[in-house]
Each structure stands twice: as structure tokens, then as C-alpha cells.
Amino acid sequence: MLVVGRIVRPHGLRGEVIVEVRTDDPETRFQPGVEYQTKGGQLKGAPLKAVSVRWHQGRPMIAFEGHADRNASELLRGVLLSVEVDEEELVAEEDEVHDTLLLGLTVVDKEAGEVGTVSRIDHGAAYETLVVKRKGQTPALIPFVADMVVEVDLEAGVVNVDLPPGLLDL
């Protein structure tokens, strides 16, 4: 399963929602008739089927089957939308790695050694953040930027990082 978007909020009175895009191919992933697996929000994993999709200010606005008014679409706030993809589709260009391939990798710092394992990726406006689960400590938040992420070695299952002093103490 590949996360392709996150429902931000309802838009208007007809049940449409604004979706934050988390895919490099939004025109393909957001089409009427596409069924999405869900996570989060109040749906408890129930699938959603797109009835209509239109674009506004670079983001898709989607109406889903069974959510025909603003009150119904309010329940969708924060829901992650996923689609099933073939492994061949996860092949990225050079210097790119799909989120799903990072999950479970071991993060190793040049100075501190093993930090923990990647439990999720948070998407921000400026960059993505690796959320790294550590034993007996709070998760580490590591910006996924070239200055800190030295190498992603999928074969070895390792993300090599060079973190500034004090980052792991935050």
C-alpha cells in the first residue's frame, strides 16, 4: 500500500474535501472511481471511493461516496489515503526513495552509532521528517535533508546520517 494523500479539511457544503498530495503522480492517483484504503480519523479503516475529483490551487478536491454533505465529510479530516501498487511502481529516480521503502530501516549516525528504526515519515511544507523509534526514549525527529541524510542503503536496510550535535537530545 502506498500513501498518496491526507485529507486536510472539508470544502463547501457538498461534502468535498481538500487533499494534501503525497505522491509524485497525482493526476493518476486522484481520479473518480478510485477506491482508497484509509487510516486515521474516525473511519476505522473503512475504504473510500472517489465520486468526483476537481483541482483547486494545485490540490485535489474530492467527493467520496457516502459523504454528501459537510457534516459527513468533517469525519474524514486527517485520514490518510492509500492505494495498492505494484513493487515495480516503487522504483524511484536517482536520489529519491519512496516513503514505504524507508519504514523499518535502521538509522545509523556517524558519531552516535545506531539511533533506532524509521517508524513513519511526517510530511511538512519544507521537507520530510523521519520519525525514528528508539529503545527506552522518545522518538527522534530527523529532517530528511541532504545535509543530514548521507545515504539510504536499501539492500543493507540502513539510513546513514550525520546529525548536528544535540539533535537527538531534543
mmCIF file with all atom_site columns, C-alpha atoms in Angstrom:
data_model
loop_
_atom_site.group_PDB
_atom_site.id
_atom_site.type_symbol
_atom_site.label_atom_id
_atom_site.label_alt_id
_atom_site.label_comp_id
_atom_site.label_asym_id
_atom_site.label_entity_id
_atom_site.label_seq_id
_atom_site.pdbx_PDB_ins_code
_atom_site.Cartn_x
_atom_site.Cartn_y
_atom_site.Cartn_z
_atom_site.occupancy
_atom_site.B_iso_or_equiv
_atom_site.pdbx_formal_charge
_atom_site.auth_seq_id
_atom_site.auth_comp_id
_atom_site.auth_asym_id
_atom_site.auth_atom_id
_atom_site.pdbx_PDB_model_num
ATOM 1   C CA . MET A 1 1   ? 0.000   0.000  0.000   1.00 0.00 ? 1   MET A CA 1
ATOM 2   C CA . LEU A 1 2   ? 1.248   3.462  -0.886  1.00 0.00 ? 2   LEU A CA 1
ATOM 3   C CA . VAL A 1 3   ? 0.038   6.580  0.942   1.00 0.00 ? 3   VAL A CA 1
ATOM 4   C CA . VAL A 1 4   ? -0.947  9.081  -1.736  1.00 0.00 ? 4   VAL A CA 1
ATOM 5   C CA . GLY A 1 5   ? -2.622  11.813 0.301   1.00 0.00 ? 5   GLY A CA 1
ATOM 6   C CA . ARG A 1 6   ? -4.040  13.126 3.545   1.00 0.00 ? 6   ARG A CA 1
ATOM 7   C CA . ILE A 1 7   ? -7.465  14.711 3.872   1.00 0.00 ? 7   ILE A CA 1
ATOM 8   C CA . VAL A 1 8   ? -6.926  18.217 5.221   1.00 0.00 ? 8   VAL A CA 1
ATOM 9   C CA . ARG A 1 9   ? -10.456 19.529 5.694   1.00 0.00 ? 9   ARG A CA 1
ATOM 10  C CA . PRO A 1 10  ? -13.938 19.790 4.193   1.00 0.00 ? 10  PRO A CA 1
ATOM 11  C CA . HIS A 1 11  ? -14.573 22.366 1.468   1.00 0.00 ? 11  HIS A CA 1
ATOM 12  C CA . GLY A 1 12  ? -18.013 23.803 0.861   1.00 0.00 ? 12  GLY A CA 1
ATOM 13  C CA . LEU A 1 13  ? -21.384 22.272 1.658   1.00 0.00 ? 13  LEU A CA 1
ATOM 14  C CA . ARG A 1 14  ? -21.497 19.350 -0.814  1.00 0.00 ? 14  ARG A CA 1
ATOM 15  C CA . GLY A 1 15  ? -19.115 17.012 1.002   1.00 0.00 ? 15  GLY A CA 1
ATOM 16  C CA . GLU A 1 16  ? -15.922 17.738 -0.913  1.00 0.00 ? 16  GLU A CA 1
ATOM 17  C CA . VAL A 1 17  ? -12.620 17.588 0.958   1.00 0.00 ? 17  VAL A CA 1
ATOM 18  C CA . ILE A 1 18  ? -9.243  19.140 0.238   1.00 0.00 ? 18  ILE A CA 1
ATOM 19  C CA . VAL A 1 19  ? -6.426  16.598 -0.010  1.00 0.00 ? 19  VAL A CA 1
ATOM 20  C CA . GLU A 1 20  ? -2.738  17.159 0.687   1.00 0.00 ? 20  GLU A CA 1
ATOM 21  C CA . VAL A 1 21  ? -0.874  15.344 -2.106  1.00 0.00 ? 21  VAL A CA 1
ATOM 22  C CA . ARG A 1 22  ? 1.777   12.794 -1.072  1.00 0.00 ? 22  ARG A CA 1
ATOM 23  C CA . THR A 1 23  ? 2.526   11.256 -4.447  1.00 0.00 ? 23  THR A CA 1
ATOM 24  C CA . ASP A 1 24  ? 4.591   12.200 -7.454  1.00 0.00 ? 24  ASP A CA 1
ATOM 25  C CA . ASP A 1 25  ? 1.764   11.233 -9.831  1.00 0.00 ? 25  ASP A CA 1
ATOM 26  C CA . PRO A 1 26  ? -1.362  12.991 -8.506  1.00 0.00 ? 26  PRO A CA 1
ATOM 27  C CA . GLU A 1 27  ? -3.244  13.037 -11.825 1.00 0.00 ? 27  GLU A CA 1
ATOM 28  C CA . THR A 1 28  ? -3.157  9.222  -11.887 1.00 0.00 ? 28  THR A CA 1
ATOM 29  C CA . ARG A 1 29  ? -3.782  8.623  -8.180  1.00 0.00 ? 29  ARG A CA 1
ATOM 30  C CA . PHE A 1 30  ? -6.734  11.019 -7.833  1.00 0.00 ? 30  PHE A CA 1
ATOM 31  C CA . GLN A 1 31  ? -9.453  10.009 -10.290 1.00 0.00 ? 31  GLN A CA 1
ATOM 32  C CA . PRO A 1 32  ? -13.193 9.355  -9.971  1.00 0.00 ? 32  PRO A CA 1
ATOM 33  C CA . GLY A 1 33  ? -13.816 5.685  -9.244  1.00 0.00 ? 33  GLY A CA 1
ATOM 34  C CA . VAL A 1 34  ? -10.547 5.082  -7.378  1.00 0.00 ? 34  VAL A CA 1
ATOM 35  C CA . GLU A 1 35  ? -11.019 3.258  -4.078  1.00 0.00 ? 35  GLU A CA 1
ATOM 36  C CA . TYR A 1 36  ? -8.689  4.230  -1.243  1.00 0.00 ? 36  TYR A CA 1
ATOM 37  C CA . GLN A 1 37  ? -7.753  2.312  1.863   1.00 0.00 ? 37  GLN A CA 1
ATOM 38  C CA . THR A 1 38  ? -7.829  4.596  4.893   1.00 0.00 ? 38  THR A CA 1
ATOM 39  C CA . LYS A 1 39  ? -6.002  5.077  8.149   1.00 0.00 ? 39  LYS A CA 1
ATOM 40  C CA . GLY A 1 40  ? -6.680  7.534  10.953  1.00 0.00 ? 40  GLY A CA 1
ATOM 41  C CA . GLY A 1 41  ? -9.617  9.765  11.582  1.00 0.00 ? 41  GLY A CA 1
ATOM 42  C CA . GLN A 1 42  ? -12.993 8.334  12.552  1.00 0.00 ? 42  GLN A CA 1
ATOM 43  C CA . LEU A 1 43  ? -13.340 5.807  9.705   1.00 0.00 ? 43  LEU A CA 1
ATOM 44  C CA . LYS A 1 44  ? -11.587 2.915  11.464  1.00 0.00 ? 44  LYS A CA 1
ATOM 45  C CA . GLY A 1 45  ? -10.061 1.675  8.202   1.00 0.00 ? 45  GLY A CA 1
ATOM 46  C CA . ALA A 1 46  ? -13.212 1.742  6.060   1.00 0.00 ? 46  ALA A CA 1
ATOM 47  C CA . PRO A 1 47  ? -12.431 2.248  2.344   1.00 0.00 ? 47  PRO A CA 1
ATOM 48  C CA . LEU A 1 48  ? -13.444 5.406  0.479   1.00 0.00 ? 48  LEU A CA 1
ATOM 49  C CA . LYS A 1 49  ? -14.435 5.597  -3.183  1.00 0.00 ? 49  LYS A CA 1
ATOM 50  C CA . ALA A 1 50  ? -13.954 8.859  -5.087  1.00 0.00 ? 50  ALA A CA 1
ATOM 51  C CA . VAL A 1 51  ? -17.088 10.072 -6.849  1.00 0.00 ? 51  VAL A CA 1
ATOM 52  C CA . SER A 1 52  ? -15.645 13.287 -8.262  1.00 0.00 ? 52  SER A CA 1
ATOM 53  C CA . VAL A 1 53  ? -12.255 14.973 -8.355  1.00 0.00 ? 53  VAL A CA 1
ATOM 54  C CA . ARG A 1 54  ? -11.506 18.544 -9.310  1.00 0.00 ? 54  ARG A CA 1
ATOM 55  C CA . TRP A 1 55  ? -8.383  20.616 -8.858  1.00 0.00 ? 55  TRP A CA 1
ATOM 56  C CA . HIS A 1 56  ? -8.180  23.916 -7.000  1.00 0.00 ? 56  HIS A CA 1
ATOM 57  C CA . GLN A 1 57  ? -4.943  25.802 -6.325  1.00 0.00 ? 57  GLN A CA 1
ATOM 58  C CA . GLY A 1 58  ? -2.849  22.721 -7.101  1.00 0.00 ? 58  GLY A CA 1
ATOM 59  C CA . ARG A 1 59  ? -4.697  20.380 -4.720  1.00 0.00 ? 59  ARG A CA 1
ATOM 60  C CA . PRO A 1 60  ? -7.402  17.846 -5.434  1.00 0.00 ? 60  PRO A CA 1
ATOM 61  C CA . MET A 1 61  ? -10.853 18.393 -4.014  1.00 0.00 ? 61  MET A CA 1
ATOM 62  C CA . ILE A 1 62  ? -12.580 15.040 -3.793  1.00 0.00 ? 62  ILE A CA 1
ATOM 63  C CA . ALA A 1 63  ? -16.159 13.980 -3.102  1.00 0.00 ? 63  ALA A CA 1
ATOM 64  C CA . PHE A 1 64  ? -16.444 10.468 -1.671  1.00 0.00 ? 64  PHE A CA 1
ATOM 65  C CA . GLU A 1 65  ? -19.318 8.015  -1.900  1.00 0.00 ? 65  GLU A CA 1
ATOM 66  C CA . GLY A 1 66  ? -21.491 8.205  1.225   1.00 0.00 ? 66  GLY A CA 1
ATOM 67  C CA . HIS A 1 67  ? -20.171 11.624 2.296   1.00 0.00 ? 67  HIS A CA 1
ATOM 68  C CA . ALA A 1 68  ? -22.529 14.008 0.533   1.00 0.00 ? 68  ALA A CA 1
ATOM 69  C CA . ASP A 1 69  ? -22.545 16.952 2.932   1.00 0.00 ? 69  ASP A CA 1
ATOM 70  C CA . ARG A 1 70  ? -20.167 18.966 5.062   1.00 0.00 ? 70  ARG A CA 1
ATOM 71  C CA . ASN A 1 71  ? -21.073 17.152 8.298   1.00 0.00 ? 71  ASN A CA 1
ATOM 72  C CA . ALA A 1 72  ? -20.270 13.757 6.782   1.00 0.00 ? 72  ALA A CA 1
ATOM 73  C CA . SER A 1 73  ? -17.021 14.994 5.235   1.00 0.00 ? 73  SER A CA 1
ATOM 74  C CA . GLU A 1 74  ? -15.943 16.513 8.567   1.00 0.00 ? 74  GLU A CA 1
ATOM 75  C CA . LEU A 1 75  ? -15.433 12.924 9.803   1.00 0.00 ? 75  LEU A CA 1
ATOM 76  C CA . LEU A 1 76  ? -12.728 12.495 7.131   1.00 0.00 ? 76  LEU A CA 1
ATOM 77  C CA . ARG A 1 77  ? -10.404 15.183 8.492   1.00 0.00 ? 77  ARG A CA 1
ATOM 78  C CA . GLY A 1 78  ? -6.856  13.821 8.918   1.00 0.00 ? 78  GLY A CA 1
ATOM 79  C CA . VAL A 1 79  ? -7.500  10.484 7.167   1.00 0.00 ? 79  VAL A CA 1
ATOM 80  C CA . LEU A 1 80  ? -4.579  9.032  5.172   1.00 0.00 ? 80  LEU A CA 1
ATOM 81  C CA . LEU A 1 81  ? -5.482  7.736  1.712   1.00 0.00 ? 81  LEU A CA 1
ATOM 82  C CA . SER A 1 82  ? -3.600  4.714  0.342   1.00 0.00 ? 82  SER A CA 1
ATOM 83  C CA . VAL A 1 83  ? -3.719  2.725  -2.878  1.00 0.00 ? 83  VAL A CA 1
ATOM 84  C CA . GLU A 1 84  ? -2.314  -0.675 -3.717  1.00 0.00 ? 84  GLU A CA 1
ATOM 85  C CA . VAL A 1 85  ? 0.631   -0.511 -6.139  1.00 0.00 ? 85  VAL A CA 1
ATOM 86  C CA . ASP A 1 86  ? 2.934   -2.995 -7.815  1.00 0.00 ? 86  ASP A CA 1
ATOM 87  C CA . GLU A 1 87  ? 6.500   -3.115 -6.492  1.00 0.00 ? 87  GLU A CA 1
ATOM 88  C CA . GLU A 1 88  ? 7.774   -2.019 -9.917  1.00 0.00 ? 88  GLU A CA 1
ATOM 89  C CA . GLU A 1 89  ? 5.998   1.308  -9.388  1.00 0.00 ? 89  GLU A CA 1
ATOM 90  C CA . LEU A 1 90  ? 8.044   1.956  -6.235  1.00 0.00 ? 90  LEU A CA 1
ATOM 91  C CA . VAL A 1 91  ? 11.283  2.261  -8.210  1.00 0.00 ? 91  VAL A CA 1
ATOM 92  C CA . ALA A 1 92  ? 12.367  5.860  -7.807  1.00 0.00 ? 92  ALA A CA 1
ATOM 93  C CA . GLU A 1 93  ? 14.751  8.056  -9.715  1.00 0.00 ? 93  GLU A CA 1
ATOM 94  C CA . GLU A 1 94  ? 18.292  8.612  -8.510  1.00 0.00 ? 94  GLU A CA 1
ATOM 95  C CA . ASP A 1 95  ? 18.442  10.383 -5.123  1.00 0.00 ? 95  ASP A CA 1
ATOM 96  C CA . GLU A 1 96  ? 14.769  9.559  -4.444  1.00 0.00 ? 96  GLU A CA 1
ATOM 97  C CA . VAL A 1 97  ? 13.275  6.946  -2.122  1.00 0.00 ? 97  VAL A CA 1
ATOM 98  C CA . HIS A 1 98  ? 9.592   6.164  -1.631  1.00 0.00 ? 98  HIS A CA 1
ATOM 99  C CA . ASP A 1 99  ? 8.320   6.514  1.940   1.00 0.00 ? 99  ASP A CA 1
ATOM 100 C CA . THR A 1 100 ? 7.186   2.907  2.126   1.00 0.00 ? 100 THR A CA 1
ATOM 101 C CA . LEU A 1 101 ? 10.732  1.679  1.489   1.00 0.00 ? 101 LEU A CA 1
ATOM 102 C CA . LEU A 1 102 ? 12.131  3.710  4.409   1.00 0.00 ? 102 LEU A CA 1
ATOM 103 C CA . LEU A 1 103 ? 9.841   2.190  7.035   1.00 0.00 ? 103 LEU A CA 1
ATOM 104 C CA . GLY A 1 104 ? 11.715  -0.243 9.279   1.00 0.00 ? 104 GLY A CA 1
ATOM 105 C CA . LEU A 1 105 ? 15.202  0.792  8.153   1.00 0.00 ? 105 LEU A CA 1
ATOM 106 C CA . THR A 1 106 ? 17.875  1.216  10.836  1.00 0.00 ? 106 THR A CA 1
ATOM 107 C CA . VAL A 1 107 ? 19.168  4.762  11.276  1.00 0.00 ? 107 VAL A CA 1
ATOM 108 C CA . VAL A 1 108 ? 22.899  4.987  11.998  1.00 0.00 ? 108 VAL A CA 1
ATOM 109 C CA . ASP A 1 109 ? 24.631  8.252  12.909  1.00 0.00 ? 109 ASP A CA 1
ATOM 110 C CA . LYS A 1 110 ? 28.274  8.846  12.020  1.00 0.00 ? 110 LYS A CA 1
ATOM 111 C CA . GLU A 1 111 ? 29.115  9.804  15.632  1.00 0.00 ? 111 GLU A CA 1
ATOM 112 C CA . ALA A 1 112 ? 26.403  8.287  17.849  1.00 0.00 ? 112 ALA A CA 1
ATOM 113 C CA . GLY A 1 113 ? 26.067  4.905  16.119  1.00 0.00 ? 113 GLY A CA 1
ATOM 114 C CA . GLU A 1 114 ? 22.690  3.179  15.879  1.00 0.00 ? 114 GLU A CA 1
ATOM 115 C CA . VAL A 1 115 ? 19.845  5.592  16.605  1.00 0.00 ? 115 VAL A CA 1
ATOM 116 C CA . GLY A 1 116 ? 16.787  3.374  16.030  1.00 0.00 ? 116 GLY A CA 1
ATOM 117 C CA . THR A 1 117 ? 14.356  2.370  13.272  1.00 0.00 ? 117 THR A CA 1
ATOM 118 C CA . VAL A 1 118 ? 12.205  4.511  10.996  1.00 0.00 ? 118 VAL A CA 1
ATOM 119 C CA . SER A 1 119 ? 8.605   4.179  12.206  1.00 0.00 ? 119 SER A CA 1
ATOM 120 C CA . ARG A 1 120 ? 6.987   6.794  9.950   1.00 0.00 ? 120 ARG A CA 1
ATOM 121 C CA . ILE A 1 121 ? 7.655   9.795  7.747   1.00 0.00 ? 121 ILE A CA 1
ATOM 122 C CA . ASP A 1 122 ? 5.994   13.121 8.508   1.00 0.00 ? 122 ASP A CA 1
ATOM 123 C CA . HIS A 1 123 ? 5.457   15.440 5.550   1.00 0.00 ? 123 HIS A CA 1
ATOM 124 C CA . GLY A 1 124 ? 5.982   19.130 6.140   1.00 0.00 ? 124 GLY A CA 1
ATOM 125 C CA . ALA A 1 125 ? 5.841   22.171 3.911   1.00 0.00 ? 125 ALA A CA 1
ATOM 126 C CA . ALA A 1 126 ? 9.629   22.443 3.585   1.00 0.00 ? 126 ALA A CA 1
ATOM 127 C CA . TYR A 1 127 ? 10.858  18.843 3.995   1.00 0.00 ? 127 TYR A CA 1
ATOM 128 C CA . GLU A 1 128 ? 10.003  15.369 5.231   1.00 0.00 ? 128 GLU A CA 1
ATOM 129 C CA . THR A 1 129 ? 10.939  14.235 8.739   1.00 0.00 ? 129 THR A CA 1
ATOM 130 C CA . LEU A 1 130 ? 11.984  10.721 9.701   1.00 0.00 ? 130 LEU A CA 1
ATOM 131 C CA . VAL A 1 131 ? 10.335  9.639  12.947  1.00 0.00 ? 131 VAL A CA 1
ATOM 132 C CA . VAL A 1 132 ? 12.817  7.203  14.462  1.00 0.00 ? 132 VAL A CA 1
ATOM 133 C CA . LYS A 1 133 ? 11.721  4.814  17.217  1.00 0.00 ? 133 LYS A CA 1
ATOM 134 C CA . ARG A 1 134 ? 14.377  4.481  19.929  1.00 0.00 ? 134 ARG A CA 1
ATOM 135 C CA . LYS A 1 135 ? 14.509  1.948  22.762  1.00 0.00 ? 135 LYS A CA 1
ATOM 136 C CA . GLY A 1 136 ? 13.530  3.469  26.098  1.00 0.00 ? 136 GLY A CA 1
ATOM 137 C CA . GLN A 1 137 ? 13.433  7.028  24.746  1.00 0.00 ? 137 GLN A CA 1
ATOM 138 C CA . THR A 1 138 ? 11.103  9.356  22.926  1.00 0.00 ? 138 THR A CA 1
ATOM 139 C CA . PRO A 1 139 ? 11.208  9.110  19.126  1.00 0.00 ? 139 PRO A CA 1
ATOM 140 C CA . ALA A 1 140 ? 13.899  11.112 17.346  1.00 0.00 ? 140 ALA A CA 1
ATOM 141 C CA . LEU A 1 141 ? 12.790  13.547 14.656  1.00 0.00 ? 141 LEU A CA 1
ATOM 142 C CA . ILE A 1 142 ? 15.370  13.754 11.873  1.00 0.00 ? 142 ILE A CA 1
ATOM 143 C CA . PRO A 1 143 ? 14.848  16.115 8.918   1.00 0.00 ? 143 PRO A CA 1
ATOM 144 C CA . PHE A 1 144 ? 15.182  14.176 5.655   1.00 0.00 ? 144 PHE A CA 1
ATOM 145 C CA . VAL A 1 145 ? 17.539  16.690 4.030   1.00 0.00 ? 145 VAL A CA 1
ATOM 146 C CA . ALA A 1 146 ? 20.823  16.215 2.162   1.00 0.00 ? 146 ALA A CA 1
ATOM 147 C CA . ASP A 1 147 ? 22.811  17.963 4.927   1.00 0.00 ? 147 ASP A CA 1
ATOM 148 C CA . MET A 1 148 ? 21.838  15.239 7.416   1.00 0.00 ? 148 MET A CA 1
ATOM 149 C CA . VAL A 1 149 ? 20.967  12.116 5.399   1.00 0.00 ? 149 VAL A CA 1
ATOM 150 C CA . VAL A 1 150 ? 24.221  10.885 3.910   1.00 0.00 ? 150 VAL A CA 1
ATOM 151 C CA . GLU A 1 151 ? 22.996  7.653  2.316   1.00 0.00 ? 151 GLU A CA 1
ATOM 152 C CA . VAL A 1 152 ? 19.982  5.374  2.103   1.00 0.00 ? 152 VAL A CA 1
ATOM 153 C CA . ASP A 1 153 ? 21.155  1.789  1.585   1.00 0.00 ? 153 ASP A CA 1
ATOM 154 C CA . LEU A 1 154 ? 18.028  -0.260 0.918   1.00 0.00 ? 154 LEU A CA 1
ATOM 155 C CA . GLU A 1 155 ? 19.948  -3.507 0.425   1.00 0.00 ? 155 GLU A CA 1
ATOM 156 C CA . ALA A 1 156 ? 21.620  -3.197 3.837   1.00 0.00 ? 156 ALA A CA 1
ATOM 157 C CA . GLY A 1 157 ? 18.457  -1.770 5.444   1.00 0.00 ? 157 GLY A CA 1
ATOM 158 C CA . VAL A 1 158 ? 20.286  1.302  6.728   1.00 0.00 ? 158 VAL A CA 1
ATOM 159 C CA . VAL A 1 159 ? 19.892  5.079  6.615   1.00 0.00 ? 159 VAL A CA 1
ATOM 160 C CA . ASN A 1 160 ? 23.292  6.670  7.307   1.00 0.00 ? 160 ASN A CA 1
ATOM 161 C CA . VAL A 1 161 ? 23.038  10.147 8.833   1.00 0.00 ? 161 VAL A CA 1
ATOM 162 C CA . ASP A 1 162 ? 25.410  12.855 10.007  1.00 0.00 ? 162 ASP A CA 1
ATOM 163 C CA . LEU A 1 163 ? 23.475  14.721 12.696  1.00 0.00 ? 163 LEU A CA 1
ATOM 164 C CA . PRO A 1 164 ? 24.448  18.023 14.264  1.00 0.00 ? 164 PRO A CA 1
ATOM 165 C CA . PRO A 1 165 ? 25.361  17.851 17.968  1.00 0.00 ? 165 PRO A CA 1
ATOM 166 C CA . GLY A 1 166 ? 22.313  17.939 20.240  1.00 0.00 ? 166 GLY A CA 1
ATOM 167 C CA . LEU A 1 167 ? 19.688  16.965 17.670  1.00 0.00 ? 167 LEU A CA 1
ATOM 168 C CA . LEU A 1 168 ? 18.971  13.637 19.375  1.00 0.00 ? 168 LEU A CA 1
ATOM 169 C CA . ASP A 1 169 ? 18.540  15.423 22.725  1.00 0.00 ? 169 ASP A CA 1
ATOM 170 C CA . LEU A 1 170 ? 15.547  17.460 21.525  1.00 0.00 ? 170 LEU A CA 1
#
